[in-house]
Amino acid sequence: MPPATLPSRLCLSTFLPAIAVAQLFLRPGVNGLTLSFPAACSSGARSATAGGPVMASSSSSAAAAAQDKVAMPFPTGSKPVKEIESPRPKLWIYDHCPYCVRPRMVFGLKGITHDLAYLSNDDIETPTAMVGKKMVPILELGRPGSDDHEIMAESMDIVKRLDLDPQFGPPVLAPAVDRKDLDSWVSSAGMLMRRLVRPRNAVTPLAEFQTRSAREAFVRNHPLPEPSSYEANLKASPKLIEELERELWKLEGMIHSPTSVAADGKLSYNDIEFFPRMRGLTIVQGLGIPPKLRAYLDAVSERVDVPLYDKIAS
């Protein structure tokens, strides 16, 4: 199988509107790239050398004031914030990664202040030094060198820790129930989603893709079966979108509430697995998302404070 390559006709200049949006957050730093939030939100950011992590601070206290001054690219809102004694929990992530969204959902649901560290997609050394291999998400608790310093990997282990540990408040997630219907749908539609989403991920202005090396690492590590070329899959988008839209309509009978996949509207471990996968589809411009799924994505995104990609879709 020939190696996948970055689409030549879709260089980053094609995505100038998306980059303009991202520039509200991303600006050159003295030593590399700094993630910068408007107004008071910028206080938690620090610079990172090229290819290294980019830091962001999570807080909802100044969001409304910032929105008055800047046209925020993602929805903002105010919700109770549970302050954690310094140092705050730190989550090492890629923004596009569904597994990284899982613990972010719990942070958002509980209103826990935390820091996000965005790793460059080609950074092998940082995660390997922490957990022995290149993987995300990674949760870091306590101060490095102290007795309470702790590092955790595996997304669902992190989710359970954040949900069940009393220091983060009472549990908020309902137990998972048997949803073979959703599991079967994800399995059958998975390749269609990958063919549409991966080539677009590779050219987004997200923090993990800020260098050519990072973008090439993503393409190299996320091959597609024939046709394997990312460019070929982008050219086939109209046909792939049509096929996926037919599959998405099948989900309408499986989503039983605008705020969860369950009829009682309570977020559960089923949503922790389902929402991150569906969030990735919002990067696909022109994809018709049926009303129940659209309402679900919008409501859960707002509830867990994890933005969708509609504003930078391509």
Coordinates of C-alpha atoms in Angstrom, one line a residue:
M1 CA 0.0 0.0 0.0
P2 CA 1.5 3.4 -1.0
P3 CA 1.9 5.8 1.9
A4 CA -0.8 8.4 2.4
T5 CA 0.3 12.0 1.6
L6 CA -0.9 15.4 2.5
P7 CA -3.2 16.7 -0.3
S8 CA -1.2 19.0 -2.5
R9 CA -4.2 21.0 -3.7
L10 CA -5.3 21.7 -0.1
C11 CA -2.4 23.4 1.4
L12 CA -3.0 25.5 4.5
S13 CA -3.5 28.7 2.4
T14 CA -6.8 27.1 1.3
F15 CA -8.0 27.4 4.9
L16 CA -7.3 31.1 5.5
P17 CA -10.8 31.6 7.0
A18 CA -10.3 28.8 9.4
I19 CA -6.8 30.1 10.3
A20 CA -8.2 33.6 10.8
V21 CA -10.5 32.1 13.4
A22 CA -7.7 30.2 15.0
Q23 CA -5.6 33.3 15.3
L24 CA -7.9 34.5 17.9
F25 CA -6.2 31.9 20.0
L26 CA -2.8 31.2 18.4
R27 CA 0.0 33.7 18.2
P28 CA 3.7 33.5 17.9
G29 CA 5.6 33.4 21.2
V30 CA 9.2 34.2 21.9
N31 CA 10.2 30.5 21.9
G32 CA 7.5 29.1 19.7
L33 CA 3.7 28.9 19.9
T34 CA 1.5 30.3 22.7
L35 CA -2.2 29.5 23.0
S36 CA -3.8 32.9 23.8
F37 CA -7.3 33.5 25.0
P38 CA -9.0 36.9 24.9
A39 CA -9.0 39.1 28.0
A40 CA -8.7 37.3 31.3
C41 CA -8.6 33.9 29.7
S42 CA -5.0 34.5 28.6
S43 CA -3.5 34.3 32.1
G44 CA -3.0 30.6 32.1
A45 CA -1.2 30.3 28.8
R46 CA 2.6 29.8 28.4
S47 CA 4.8 29.4 25.4
A48 CA 6.2 26.2 24.1
T49 CA 9.1 25.4 21.8
A50 CA 8.2 24.3 18.3
G51 CA 7.1 20.7 18.3
G52 CA 6.5 20.8 22.1
P53 CA 3.3 21.3 24.1
V54 CA 1.1 24.3 24.0
M55 CA -0.6 25.3 27.2
A56 CA -4.2 26.5 27.7
S57 CA -6.0 27.5 30.9
S58 CA -9.7 26.5 31.3
S59 CA -12.0 28.9 33.2
S60 CA -15.5 30.2 32.6
S61 CA -15.4 33.1 34.9
A62 CA -14.4 35.7 32.3
A63 CA -16.0 34.2 29.2
A64 CA -19.1 36.5 29.1
A65 CA -16.9 39.6 29.5
A66 CA -14.5 38.5 26.8
Q67 CA -17.4 37.7 24.4
D68 CA -18.5 41.4 24.7
K69 CA -15.1 42.4 23.3
V70 CA -14.3 39.7 20.8
A71 CA -16.4 37.7 18.4
M72 CA -15.7 34.3 19.9
P73 CA -15.4 31.5 17.4
F74 CA -17.0 29.0 19.8
P75 CA -20.0 29.2 22.1
T76 CA -19.4 30.5 25.6
G77 CA -21.4 30.4 28.7
S78 CA -21.2 30.7 32.5
K79 CA -21.5 27.7 34.8
P80 CA -20.4 27.0 38.3
V81 CA -16.6 26.5 38.6
K82 CA -15.1 24.1 41.1
E83 CA -11.7 25.6 42.0
I84 CA -8.9 23.1 42.6
E85 CA -5.9 24.1 44.8
S86 CA -2.8 24.8 42.7
P87 CA -1.5 23.1 40.8
R88 CA -4.7 22.5 38.9
P89 CA -5.2 19.2 37.1
K90 CA -3.5 19.1 33.7
L91 CA -4.7 17.1 30.7
W92 CA -2.3 16.5 27.9
I93 CA -4.3 16.1 24.7
Y94 CA -4.8 16.5 20.9
D95 CA -7.9 18.6 20.3
H96 CA -9.1 16.3 17.4
C97 CA -8.7 13.1 19.4
P98 CA -12.0 11.5 20.5
Y99 CA -10.3 9.8 23.4
C100 CA -9.1 13.1 24.7
V101 CA -12.6 14.6 24.6
R102 CA -13.8 12.0 27.1
P103 CA -12.1 13.4 30.2
R104 CA -12.7 16.9 28.9
M105 CA -16.4 16.2 29.1
V106 CA -16.2 15.4 32.8
F107 CA -14.1 18.5 33.5
G108 CA -16.8 20.5 31.8
L109 CA -19.8 18.8 33.5
K110 CA -18.3 19.3 36.9
G111 CA -17.0 22.8 36.2
I112 CA -13.5 21.8 37.4
T113 CA -10.8 24.4 36.6
H114 CA -8.0 22.7 34.8
D115 CA -5.2 23.2 32.3
L116 CA -5.0 21.7 28.8
A117 CA -1.6 20.9 27.4
Y118 CA -1.7 20.5 23.6
L119 CA 1.0 18.2 22.3
S120 CA 2.4 18.6 18.8
N121 CA 1.3 15.5 16.8
D122 CA 5.0 14.6 16.1
D123 CA 6.1 14.9 19.7
I124 CA 7.1 11.5 20.8
E125 CA 9.5 12.4 23.6
T126 CA 7.1 14.2 25.9
P127 CA 4.4 11.5 26.3
T128 CA 7.0 8.7 26.3
A129 CA 8.8 10.4 29.2
M130 CA 5.5 10.5 31.1
V131 CA 3.8 7.1 30.4
G132 CA 6.4 5.1 28.4
K133 CA 4.9 5.6 24.9
K134 CA 3.3 8.1 22.5
M135 CA -0.3 8.3 23.6
V136 CA -3.0 10.7 24.8
P137 CA -4.8 11.7 26.9
I138 CA -2.6 11.9 29.9
L139 CA -3.8 13.3 33.2
E140 CA -1.3 14.9 35.5
L141 CA -2.3 15.6 39.2
G142 CA -0.2 17.3 41.9
R143 CA 3.1 19.1 41.7
P144 CA 6.0 17.4 39.9
G145 CA 8.5 16.1 42.5
S146 CA 5.9 16.1 45.3
D147 CA 4.5 13.1 47.1
D148 CA 1.0 13.8 45.6
H149 CA 2.3 13.9 42.0
E150 CA 0.5 11.4 39.8
I151 CA 0.3 10.6 36.1
M152 CA -2.6 8.6 34.5
A153 CA -3.2 7.3 31.0
E154 CA -6.1 5.5 29.4
S155 CA -9.1 7.7 28.7
M156 CA -11.8 5.7 30.5
D157 CA -9.6 5.3 33.6
I158 CA -9.2 9.1 33.7
V159 CA -12.9 9.6 33.2
K160 CA -13.7 7.3 36.1
R161 CA -11.1 9.0 38.3
L162 CA -12.5 12.4 37.6
D163 CA -16.1 11.3 38.0
L164 CA -15.7 9.2 41.2
D165 CA -12.9 10.9 43.2
P166 CA -14.5 13.0 46.0
Q167 CA -12.0 15.7 45.6
F168 CA -13.6 16.5 42.2
G169 CA -17.2 16.5 43.7
P170 CA -20.0 13.9 43.5
P171 CA -20.4 11.7 40.5
V172 CA -22.3 13.1 37.5
L173 CA -22.4 10.3 35.0
A174 CA -25.1 7.6 34.9
P175 CA -23.9 4.0 34.4
A176 CA -23.6 2.7 30.9
V177 CA -26.4 0.6 29.5
D178 CA -26.3 -2.0 26.7
R179 CA -26.5 0.0 23.5
K180 CA -25.6 -2.5 20.8
D181 CA -27.5 -0.4 18.3
L182 CA -25.1 2.5 18.7
D183 CA -22.1 0.2 18.8
S184 CA -23.2 -1.5 15.6
W185 CA -23.8 1.8 13.9
V186 CA -20.4 3.2 14.8
S187 CA -18.8 0.0 13.6
S188 CA -20.6 0.0 10.2
A189 CA -20.1 3.7 9.5
G190 CA -16.6 4.0 10.9
M191 CA -14.7 3.8 7.6
L192 CA -16.9 6.4 6.0
M193 CA -16.3 8.8 8.8
R194 CA -12.6 8.2 8.7
R195 CA -12.4 8.9 5.0
L196 CA -14.1 12.2 5.5
V197 CA -12.6 13.4 8.8
R198 CA -8.9 12.3 8.6
P199 CA -8.0 14.3 5.5
R200 CA -9.6 17.4 7.0
N201 CA -7.9 16.9 10.4
A202 CA -4.6 16.9 8.6
V203 CA -5.0 20.5 7.4
T204 CA -6.8 22.1 10.3
P205 CA -5.2 25.0 12.3
L206 CA -5.5 23.1 15.5
A207 CA -2.6 23.3 18.0
E208 CA -1.3 19.8 17.4
F209 CA -0.9 20.5 13.6
Q210 CA 1.0 23.8 13.7
T211 CA 4.1 22.4 11.9
R212 CA 4.5 20.5 8.6
S213 CA 6.3 17.7 10.6
A214 CA 3.2 17.4 12.8
R215 CA 0.8 17.2 9.9
E216 CA 3.0 14.6 8.1
A217 CA 3.2 12.5 11.3
F218 CA -0.6 12.4 11.4
V219 CA -1.0 11.3 7.8
R220 CA 1.8 8.7 8.2
N221 CA 0.2 7.3 11.4
H222 CA -3.4 7.3 10.2
P223 CA -3.4 5.5 6.8
L224 CA -6.5 4.7 5.0
P225 CA -7.2 1.6 2.9
E226 CA -7.4 2.0 -0.9
P227 CA -7.9 4.6 -2.1
S228 CA -5.3 5.5 0.6
S229 CA -4.5 9.0 -0.7
Y230 CA -6.0 11.7 1.5
E231 CA -6.3 13.9 -1.6
A232 CA -8.3 11.1 -3.4
N233 CA -10.6 10.9 -0.4
L234 CA -11.1 14.7 -0.4
K235 CA -12.0 14.6 -4.1
A236 CA -14.5 11.9 -3.4
S237 CA -16.2 14.0 -0.6
P238 CA -19.5 14.5 -2.5
K239 CA -20.1 10.8 -2.8
L240 CA -18.8 10.0 0.7
I241 CA -21.0 12.7 2.2
E242 CA -24.1 11.4 0.4
E243 CA -23.4 7.9 1.7
L244 CA -22.7 9.1 5.3
E245 CA -25.8 11.2 5.4
R246 CA -27.9 8.1 4.6
E247 CA -26.2 6.4 7.6
L248 CA -26.7 9.4 9.9
W249 CA -30.5 9.3 9.4
K250 CA -30.4 5.8 10.9
L251 CA -29.2 7.3 14.2
E252 CA -32.4 9.4 14.6
G253 CA -34.2 6.5 16.1
M254 CA -31.3 5.8 18.5
I255 CA -31.0 9.2 20.1
H256 CA -33.7 9.5 22.7
S257 CA -33.1 12.9 24.1
P258 CA -31.5 16.2 23.0
T259 CA -29.2 16.1 26.0
S260 CA -28.1 12.4 26.0
V261 CA -28.6 9.2 24.1
A262 CA -30.9 8.0 26.9
A263 CA -34.6 8.9 27.2
D264 CA -34.1 10.4 30.7
G265 CA -31.7 13.0 29.4
K266 CA -28.9 12.1 31.8
L267 CA -25.4 12.0 30.5
S268 CA -23.9 8.6 30.9
Y269 CA -20.8 6.6 30.0
N270 CA -22.6 5.8 26.7
D271 CA -22.4 9.6 25.9
I272 CA -18.8 9.7 26.9
E273 CA -18.1 7.2 24.1
F274 CA -20.6 8.5 21.5
F275 CA -20.4 12.3 21.6
P276 CA -16.6 12.5 20.9
R277 CA -17.0 10.4 17.7
M278 CA -19.9 12.5 16.4
R279 CA -18.1 15.8 17.3
G280 CA -15.4 15.0 14.8
L281 CA -18.0 15.0 12.0
T282 CA -18.6 18.7 12.4
I283 CA -15.3 19.4 10.6
V284 CA -16.9 18.2 7.4
Q285 CA -18.4 21.2 5.6
G286 CA -21.6 20.5 3.7
L287 CA -22.4 17.4 5.7
G288 CA -26.2 17.3 6.4
I289 CA -26.6 16.4 10.1
P290 CA -30.2 15.2 10.9
P291 CA -32.1 17.2 13.4
K292 CA -32.0 14.9 16.4
L293 CA -28.2 14.4 16.1
R294 CA -27.7 18.1 15.5
A295 CA -29.7 19.0 18.6
Y296 CA -27.7 16.4 20.6
L297 CA -24.3 17.7 19.4
D298 CA -25.2 21.3 20.2
A299 CA -26.7 20.6 23.6
V300 CA -23.9 18.3 24.8
S301 CA -21.2 20.6 23.4
E302 CA -22.6 23.5 25.5
R303 CA -23.1 21.3 28.5
V304 CA -19.6 19.9 28.7
D305 CA -17.8 23.0 27.4
V306 CA -16.2 21.2 24.5
P307 CA -16.7 23.2 21.2
L308 CA -17.6 21.7 17.9
Y309 CA -15.8 22.4 14.6
D310 CA -18.5 24.0 12.6
K311 CA -16.6 27.3 12.5
I312 CA -13.5 25.8 10.9
A313 CA -15.2 23.1 8.8
S314 CA -13.8 22.5 5.4

